[in-house]
Short mmCIF file of C-alpha atoms in Angstrom, two decimals:
data_model
loop_
_atom_site.label_atom_id
_atom_site.label_comp_id
_atom_site.label_asym_id
_atom_site.label_seq_id
_atom_site.Cartn_x
_atom_site.Cartn_y
_atom_site.Cartn_z
CA MET U 1 -4.41 9.77 -37.84
CA GLU U 2 -1.80 12.33 -36.77
CA THR U 3 -3.38 12.53 -33.31
CA GLN U 4 -3.27 8.73 -32.96
CA LYS U 5 0.37 8.69 -34.04
CA ARG U 6 1.26 11.43 -31.54
CA ASN U 7 -0.60 9.66 -28.73
CA SER U 8 1.19 6.41 -29.56
CA LEU U 9 4.59 8.07 -29.47
CA GLU U 10 3.74 9.79 -26.17
CA THR U 11 2.67 6.46 -24.67
CA ILE U 12 5.87 4.74 -25.79
CA TYR U 13 7.93 7.57 -24.31
CA ILE U 14 6.14 7.40 -20.94
CA LYS U 15 6.48 3.59 -20.79
CA ASP U 16 10.20 3.95 -21.44
CA GLU U 17 10.52 6.58 -18.70
CA ILE U 18 8.63 4.36 -16.23
CA SER U 19 11.06 1.52 -16.88
CA ARG U 20 13.98 3.84 -16.05
CA CYS U 21 12.67 4.91 -12.63
CA GLU U 22 14.60 3.33 -9.77
CA ASP U 23 12.23 4.20 -6.92
CA ILE U 24 8.84 5.77 -6.25
CA GLU U 25 10.27 9.22 -5.58
CA GLU U 26 11.97 9.29 -8.98
CA PHE U 27 8.73 8.00 -10.49
CA LYS U 28 6.72 10.85 -8.94
CA THR U 29 9.29 13.40 -10.06
CA LYS U 30 9.56 12.20 -13.65
CA ILE U 31 6.19 10.66 -14.51
CA PHE U 32 3.54 12.68 -12.68
CA PRO U 33 4.38 15.92 -14.54
CA LEU U 34 3.81 14.08 -17.83
CA MET U 35 0.21 13.48 -16.75
CA VAL U 36 -0.62 17.15 -16.24
CA ASN U 37 -1.97 17.61 -19.76
CA GLN U 38 -4.37 14.70 -19.30
CA GLN U 39 -5.77 16.24 -16.11
CA GLU U 40 -6.07 19.67 -17.70
CA GLU U 41 -7.91 18.21 -20.69
CA TRP U 42 -10.27 16.34 -18.39
CA GLU U 43 -11.01 19.45 -16.31
CA LYS U 44 -11.92 21.33 -19.48
CA LYS U 45 -14.04 18.45 -20.77
CA ILE U 46 -16.11 17.85 -17.63
CA LYS U 47 -16.82 21.56 -17.21
CA GLU U 48 -17.94 21.64 -20.83
CA ILE U 49 -20.31 18.69 -20.29
CA ILE U 50 -21.89 20.31 -17.24
CA LYS U 51 -22.26 23.71 -18.94
CA ILE U 52 -23.65 22.45 -22.27
CA ASN U 53 -26.32 20.39 -20.50
CA GLY U 54 -27.25 23.20 -18.13
CA TYR U 55 -26.58 21.10 -15.04
CA THR U 56 -25.69 22.29 -11.59
CA LYS U 57 -22.91 20.25 -10.01
CA SER U 58 -25.44 18.78 -7.58
CA LYS U 59 -27.78 17.71 -10.40
CA PHE U 60 -24.90 16.20 -12.36
CA ALA U 61 -23.73 14.29 -9.27
CA GLU U 62 -27.28 12.98 -8.76
CA LEU U 63 -27.49 11.76 -12.35
CA CYS U 64 -24.09 10.08 -12.21
CA LYS U 65 -24.90 8.60 -8.79
CA VAL U 66 -21.81 10.05 -7.14
CA SER U 67 -21.28 12.67 -4.45
CA ARG U 68 -21.13 16.41 -5.11
CA VAL U 69 -17.58 16.23 -3.74
CA SER U 70 -16.63 13.85 -6.55
CA VAL U 71 -17.91 16.26 -9.18
CA ASP U 72 -16.01 19.12 -7.52
CA LYS U 73 -12.84 17.03 -7.76
CA TRP U 74 -13.48 16.24 -11.43
CA CYS U 75 -13.83 19.95 -12.12
CA LYS U 76 -10.37 20.44 -10.62
CA GLY U 77 -8.78 17.84 -12.89
CA SER U 78 -9.24 14.68 -10.83
CA ILE U 79 -9.92 11.87 -13.30
CA PRO U 80 -12.74 9.41 -12.44
CA LYS U 81 -11.52 6.17 -10.95
CA SER U 82 -13.35 3.62 -13.11
CA ARG U 83 -14.66 2.88 -16.57
CA GLU U 84 -18.16 2.53 -15.12
CA THR U 85 -18.03 6.14 -13.90
CA PHE U 86 -17.07 7.32 -17.38
CA LEU U 87 -20.05 5.41 -18.76
CA ARG U 88 -22.37 7.20 -16.35
CA ILE U 89 -20.86 10.56 -17.26
CA GLY U 90 -21.36 9.82 -20.95
CA MET U 91 -24.96 8.78 -20.39
CA ALA U 92 -25.63 11.90 -18.32
CA ALA U 93 -24.15 13.94 -21.17
CA HIS U 94 -26.60 12.25 -23.59
CA TYR U 95 -23.72 11.01 -25.71
CA ASP U 96 -24.27 8.83 -28.74
CA LEU U 97 -22.11 5.75 -29.29
CA GLU U 98 -19.35 7.61 -31.13
CA HIS U 99 -18.97 10.28 -28.45
CA MET U 100 -19.20 7.72 -25.64
CA ASN U 101 -16.33 5.73 -27.12
CA GLN U 102 -14.32 8.91 -27.57
CA LEU U 103 -14.90 9.77 -23.91
CA LEU U 104 -13.79 6.31 -22.80
CA MET U 105 -10.69 6.10 -24.97
CA ARG U 106 -9.40 9.68 -24.98
CA TYR U 107 -10.17 10.85 -21.47
CA GLY U 108 -10.28 7.60 -19.52
CA GLN U 109 -7.78 5.57 -21.56
CA TYR U 110 -10.32 2.74 -21.46
CA PRO U 111 -11.52 0.41 -24.25
CA ALA U 112 -14.55 1.29 -26.35
CA LEU U 113 -17.89 -0.38 -25.74
CA TYR U 114 -17.91 -4.04 -26.78
CA SER U 115 -21.29 -5.47 -27.74
CA LYS U 116 -20.43 -9.06 -26.72
CA SER U 117 -20.00 -7.91 -23.13
CA LEU U 118 -23.36 -8.11 -21.39
CA GLU U 119 -22.94 -4.80 -19.54
CA ASP U 120 -21.70 -2.98 -22.63
CA CYS U 121 -24.46 -4.52 -24.74
CA ILE U 122 -27.09 -3.02 -22.44
CA CYS U 123 -25.23 0.31 -22.37
CA ILE U 124 -25.21 0.43 -26.19
CA PHE U 125 -28.95 -0.31 -26.23
CA VAL U 126 -29.92 2.49 -23.84
CA ILE U 127 -27.61 4.95 -25.62
CA ASN U 128 -29.20 4.16 -28.97
CA LYS U 129 -32.69 4.51 -27.51
CA ASN U 130 -31.84 7.94 -26.01
CA TYR U 131 -33.76 7.84 -22.74
CA GLY U 132 -32.56 11.36 -21.82
CA ASN U 133 -31.98 11.98 -18.12
CA GLU U 134 -33.46 8.54 -17.38
CA THR U 135 -30.72 6.74 -19.31
CA ILE U 136 -28.62 5.77 -16.28
CA ASP U 137 -31.61 4.58 -14.26
CA LYS U 138 -32.82 2.61 -17.28
CA TYR U 139 -29.36 1.04 -17.73
CA ASP U 140 -29.21 -0.02 -14.06
CA TYR U 141 -32.77 -1.37 -14.13
CA ILE U 142 -32.33 -3.44 -17.29
CA LEU U 143 -28.91 -4.75 -16.24
CA ASN U 144 -30.10 -5.85 -12.79
CA LYS U 145 -33.26 -7.40 -14.20
CA ILE U 146 -31.41 -9.43 -16.82
CA LYS U 147 -28.71 -10.53 -14.38
CA GLU U 148 -31.39 -11.89 -12.08
CA THR U 149 -33.32 -13.78 -14.76
CA ILE U 150 -30.89 -14.98 -17.41
CA ILE U 151 -29.58 -18.54 -17.17
CA ARG U 152 -26.01 -18.79 -18.32
CA SER U 153 -24.57 -21.94 -19.81
CA ASP U 154 -21.68 -23.16 -21.92
CA ASP U 155 -24.15 -24.99 -24.12
CA GLY U 156 -26.13 -23.55 -26.97
CA ASP U 157 -26.48 -23.48 -30.74
CA THR U 158 -26.02 -19.73 -31.07
CA GLU U 159 -24.50 -18.69 -34.38
CA ASN U 160 -20.86 -17.64 -33.97
CA LEU U 161 -21.28 -14.10 -35.29
CA THR U 162 -18.47 -11.65 -35.89
CA THR U 163 -18.57 -8.61 -33.62
CA SER U 164 -19.58 -6.34 -36.52
CA LYS U 165 -22.55 -8.59 -37.39
CA PHE U 166 -23.45 -8.81 -33.71
CA ASP U 167 -23.43 -4.99 -33.56
CA VAL U 168 -25.89 -4.85 -36.44
CA LYS U 169 -28.25 -7.35 -34.80
CA LEU U 170 -28.14 -5.39 -31.56
CA SER U 171 -28.98 -2.16 -33.42
CA GLU U 172 -32.17 -3.82 -34.67
CA VAL U 173 -33.48 -4.46 -31.14
CA GLN U 174 -36.47 -2.19 -30.61
CA ASN U 175 -37.42 -2.40 -26.93
CA GLU U 176 -36.55 -3.89 -23.53
CA ASP U 177 -38.48 -7.12 -24.10
CA GLU U 178 -36.66 -7.66 -27.39
CA LEU U 179 -33.35 -6.88 -25.69
CA GLU U 180 -33.99 -9.48 -23.01
CA GLN U 181 -34.89 -12.01 -25.69
CA PHE U 182 -31.82 -11.02 -27.74
CA ILE U 183 -29.54 -11.61 -24.76
CA THR U 184 -31.24 -14.91 -23.94
CA ASP U 185 -30.97 -16.08 -27.56
CA ASN U 186 -27.29 -15.13 -27.67
CA ASN U 187 -26.49 -16.49 -24.23
CA ALA U 188 -23.71 -18.70 -25.57
CA ILE U 189 -21.98 -15.76 -27.24
CA PHE U 190 -21.90 -13.77 -23.98
CA THR U 191 -20.67 -16.82 -22.11
CA MET U 192 -18.02 -17.88 -24.60
CA SER U 193 -16.74 -14.33 -25.07
CA TYR U 194 -14.91 -14.67 -21.75
CA HIS U 195 -14.23 -18.41 -21.70
CA LYS U 196 -10.55 -17.92 -22.56
CA PHE U 197 -10.31 -15.27 -19.83
CA TYR U 198 -11.67 -17.66 -17.18
CA THR U 199 -9.37 -20.44 -18.36
CA TYR U 200 -6.31 -18.21 -18.25
CA VAL U 201 -7.08 -16.97 -14.72
CA LYS U 202 -7.45 -20.54 -13.44
CA MET U 203 -4.24 -21.60 -15.16
CA CYS U 204 -2.33 -18.76 -13.45
CA ILE U 205 -3.81 -19.69 -10.08
CA GLU U 206 -2.61 -23.25 -10.46
CA ALA U 207 0.84 -22.08 -11.57
CA ASN U 208 1.35 -19.41 -8.91
CA TYR U 209 -0.35 -21.05 -5.94
CA GLY U 210 -0.39 -24.75 -6.75
CA VAL U 211 -4.16 -24.80 -6.31
CA THR U 212 -5.69 -27.75 -8.13
CA ASN U 213 -8.78 -27.47 -10.33
CA GLY U 214 -8.40 -23.70 -10.38
CA ASN U 215 -10.43 -23.33 -7.20
CA VAL U 216 -10.16 -19.59 -7.09
CA PHE U 217 -12.97 -19.11 -4.58
CA GLU U 218 -11.33 -21.29 -1.91
CA LEU U 219 -8.08 -19.45 -2.53
CA ALA U 220 -9.79 -16.08 -2.10
CA GLU U 221 -11.42 -17.24 1.14
CA SER U 222 -8.21 -18.69 2.60
CA GLN U 223 -6.22 -15.56 1.73
CA GLU U 224 -8.96 -13.32 3.22
CA TRP U 225 -9.43 -11.24 0.10
CA SER U 226 -11.95 -8.38 0.23
CA SER U 227 -15.63 -9.30 -0.11
CA SER U 228 -15.96 -7.51 -3.46
CA LEU U 229 -12.95 -9.34 -4.88
CA ARG U 230 -14.28 -12.66 -3.55
CA GLN U 231 -17.52 -11.96 -5.39
CA CYS U 232 -15.51 -11.23 -8.50
CA VAL U 233 -13.57 -14.49 -8.39
CA SER U 234 -16.68 -16.44 -7.48
CA ALA U 235 -18.24 -15.12 -10.68
CA ILE U 236 -15.14 -16.22 -12.60
CA ASN U 237 -15.39 -19.67 -11.06
CA GLN U 238 -19.03 -19.91 -12.15
CA LYS U 239 -18.27 -18.46 -15.61
CA LYS U 240 -20.60 -15.53 -15.07
CA TRP U 241 -19.97 -11.83 -15.49
CA TYR U 242 -16.48 -10.58 -16.22
CA PRO U 243 -14.86 -8.24 -13.68
CA THR U 244 -14.19 -4.57 -14.27
CA ARG U 245 -10.81 -3.32 -15.45
CA ASN U 246 -9.59 -2.39 -11.98
CA LYS U 247 -10.80 -5.75 -10.65
CA ILE U 248 -8.69 -7.50 -13.28
CA ILE U 249 -5.64 -5.45 -12.27
CA SER U 250 -6.32 -6.17 -8.59
CA LEU U 251 -6.70 -9.87 -9.35
CA GLY U 252 -3.35 -9.80 -11.16
CA LEU U 253 -1.62 -8.39 -8.09
CA HIS U 254 -3.28 -10.96 -5.86
CA LEU U 255 -2.05 -13.74 -8.15
CA SER U 256 1.46 -12.31 -8.28
CA MET U 257 1.26 -11.79 -12.04
CA ASP U 258 3.80 -9.83 -14.04
CA HIS U 259 3.03 -7.04 -16.50
CA GLU U 260 2.71 -9.38 -19.46
CA GLN U 261 0.28 -11.68 -17.64
CA ILE U 262 -1.97 -8.80 -16.55
CA ASP U 263 -1.98 -7.45 -20.10
CA LYS U 264 -2.93 -10.94 -21.27
CA MET U 265 -5.88 -11.03 -18.86
CA LEU U 266 -7.03 -7.61 -20.08
CA GLN U 267 -6.73 -8.72 -23.68
CA LEU U 268 -8.80 -11.85 -23.04
CA ALA U 269 -11.45 -9.65 -21.40
CA HIS U 270 -11.47 -7.55 -24.61
CA MET U 271 -9.68 -4.61 -23.02
CA GLU U 272 -6.58 -2.64 -23.90
CA PRO U 273 -3.24 -3.35 -22.13
CA LEU U 274 -2.16 -1.30 -19.10
CA CYS U 275 -1.95 2.29 -20.26
CA ALA U 276 1.09 4.43 -19.44
CA LYS U 277 -0.94 7.62 -20.00
CA ASN U 278 -3.44 6.71 -17.29
CA ILE U 279 -1.89 8.04 -14.06
CA PHE U 280 -3.12 5.15 -11.89
CA GLU U 281 -2.11 2.45 -14.35
CA SER U 282 1.30 4.05 -14.80
CA VAL U 283 1.85 3.44 -11.07
CA ILE U 284 0.82 -0.20 -11.47
CA MET U 285 3.29 -0.50 -14.34
CA PHE U 286 6.06 0.91 -12.14
CA ILE U 287 5.19 -1.52 -9.33
CA LEU U 288 5.33 -4.49 -11.70
CA GLU U 289 8.54 -3.31 -13.36
CA ASP U 290 10.30 -2.75 -10.06
CA ALA U 291 9.03 -6.03 -8.58
CA SER U 292 10.32 -7.89 -11.61
CA LEU U 293 13.76 -6.29 -11.36
CA ASN U 294 13.92 -7.30 -7.69
CA ASN U 295 12.94 -10.92 -8.48
CA VAL U 296 9.70 -10.61 -6.52
CA LEU U 297 7.90 -12.43 -9.35
CA ASP U 298 10.45 -15.21 -9.82
CA GLU U 299 8.40 -18.37 -9.13
CA SER U 300 11.52 -20.57 -9.44
CA SER U 301 13.25 -18.84 -6.53
CA ASP U 302 13.46 -20.71 -3.20
CA ASP U 303 12.42 -17.46 -1.49
CA TYR U 304 9.38 -16.89 -3.73
CA ASP U 305 6.39 -15.59 -1.79
CA PRO U 306 3.18 -15.03 -3.83
CA ASP U 307 2.05 -12.40 -1.31
CA GLU U 308 5.18 -10.27 -1.61
CA LEU U 309 3.84 -8.36 -4.64
CA LEU U 310 0.73 -7.43 -2.63
CA ARG U 311 2.85 -6.09 0.22
CA TYR U 312 4.96 -4.02 -2.14
CA ALA U 313 1.93 -2.71 -4.07
CA ARG U 314 0.23 -1.60 -0.87
CA HIS U 315 3.44 0.03 0.35
CA ILE U 316 3.72 2.10 -2.84
CA LEU U 317 0.04 2.95 -3.23
CA GLU U 318 -0.30 4.20 0.34
CA GLU U 319 2.28 6.89 -0.46
CA LEU U 320 0.28 8.34 -3.35
CA ASP U 321 -2.58 10.82 -3.57
CA ILE U 322 -4.42 9.93 -6.77
CA PRO U 323 -8.16 9.29 -7.24
CA GLU U 324 -8.15 5.52 -7.83
CA VAL U 325 -5.96 4.57 -4.88
CA GLU U 326 -8.45 4.81 -2.02
CA SER U 327 -10.95 2.38 -3.49
CA PHE U 328 -8.33 0.15 -5.10
CA ILE U 329 -6.22 -0.25 -1.97
CA SER U 330 -9.26 -1.53 -0.09
CA GLU U 331 -8.96 -4.65 -2.27
CA LEU U 332 -5.46 -5.30 -0.94
CA PRO U 333 -5.32 -7.16 2.39
CA GLU U 334 -3.28 -5.70 5.20
CA ILE U 335 -0.34 -8.02 5.64
CA ASP U 336 1.69 -7.75 8.83
CA ASP U 337 5.10 -8.27 7.24
CA GLU U 338 6.63 -5.06 5.93
CA TRP U 339 8.21 -4.63 2.53
#
C-alpha cells in the first residue's frame, strides 16, 4: 500500500512538472532525469531474469523474438517499446499470472492482463498451462489459429459475465480445443468488450474531420496513413481486434485528439490513462499539453488544421533518442509543411 501511495504521488508530481515545461529543451532538462530510476530498475530486472533462467543474451533474444541488439539495449536500461514485448519477456521468464502483471504494471507502466481481451485471454491460458520455453510459440500459434477461424459478430446470447466470473471460467479451460470452443462460445463478450471503444473512435472522426458514418478506413487511405495503422483502423471499422496501446496513442494524434480524449480511448480499451512515469508517454503528454496551450486542438478556430498536431508531434519526436520513437514515428506521415 505504501509503495502504491508513493508511486501515485511521484506520478502526480511528474504530471505537474510536465505541465510547467514551456518547450522541449526544458522538458528534457526537467523530466528525463526523473525517469532515471525507472531505467535503472529495469536494467536490474532484465539482468535478473536472464541470470535466473540461465539464458545467454542470444538465447533470450531468440525466445522473445527480438534481436540480440535489443537485449543488449535492455541490459543497459533501455525499456522495451511495447506491451507485447513485455508479455514475451514475461513468458520467456516463465512467469505466472501474478508476476506477469507485476512486470507489466511496475516496469512497463502498462495495464494488467484482461481476460475479456482475446489476445490477453490466450496469454493467460498459455501462462496457466506453463508450456516452458515453448510458451511464446504456443501463444503465437493459438492466437493466429483462432484469429483465422473465429467468426465475430455483434449477435449472440452469451451470458453477460462479470470479469471475475469470466476469469474463473477461463481458468477451467483444460486444453487448446477447449480454449477455442470457449472463445467461440463467448464471442459476443469479446466483441462487445470493445464496442464502446469503436463507437467513441468513430464519433471523434466525425467531429474532427466531418467524415460521415465514421468511415475511418477511407479517411486513413485519403490521408496516406501507414499500412499498419490502416490495418488497425480497418479492424476498428469491422469491429474486430482492438489495437495495441501505442496504436491507440498514434490514432489519437492522427485524429487530433487532446489528452482527455486519448485517455478516454485507452479507458474504453480497458487500459490505464497515459502514464507520466513512462518516458515515451511523458513526451506524448508534453506534446498534447503544449499543443493545447497553443490552440492547435481548438476545433472552433478558423485556422484549425487537423494535421497540425501530427506535424508538431513528428517535429518533437524526431529530436529525441528514446526506444519507442523509431517505430512510433513511422506511423506519422511526413508532411511537407513545417511546424
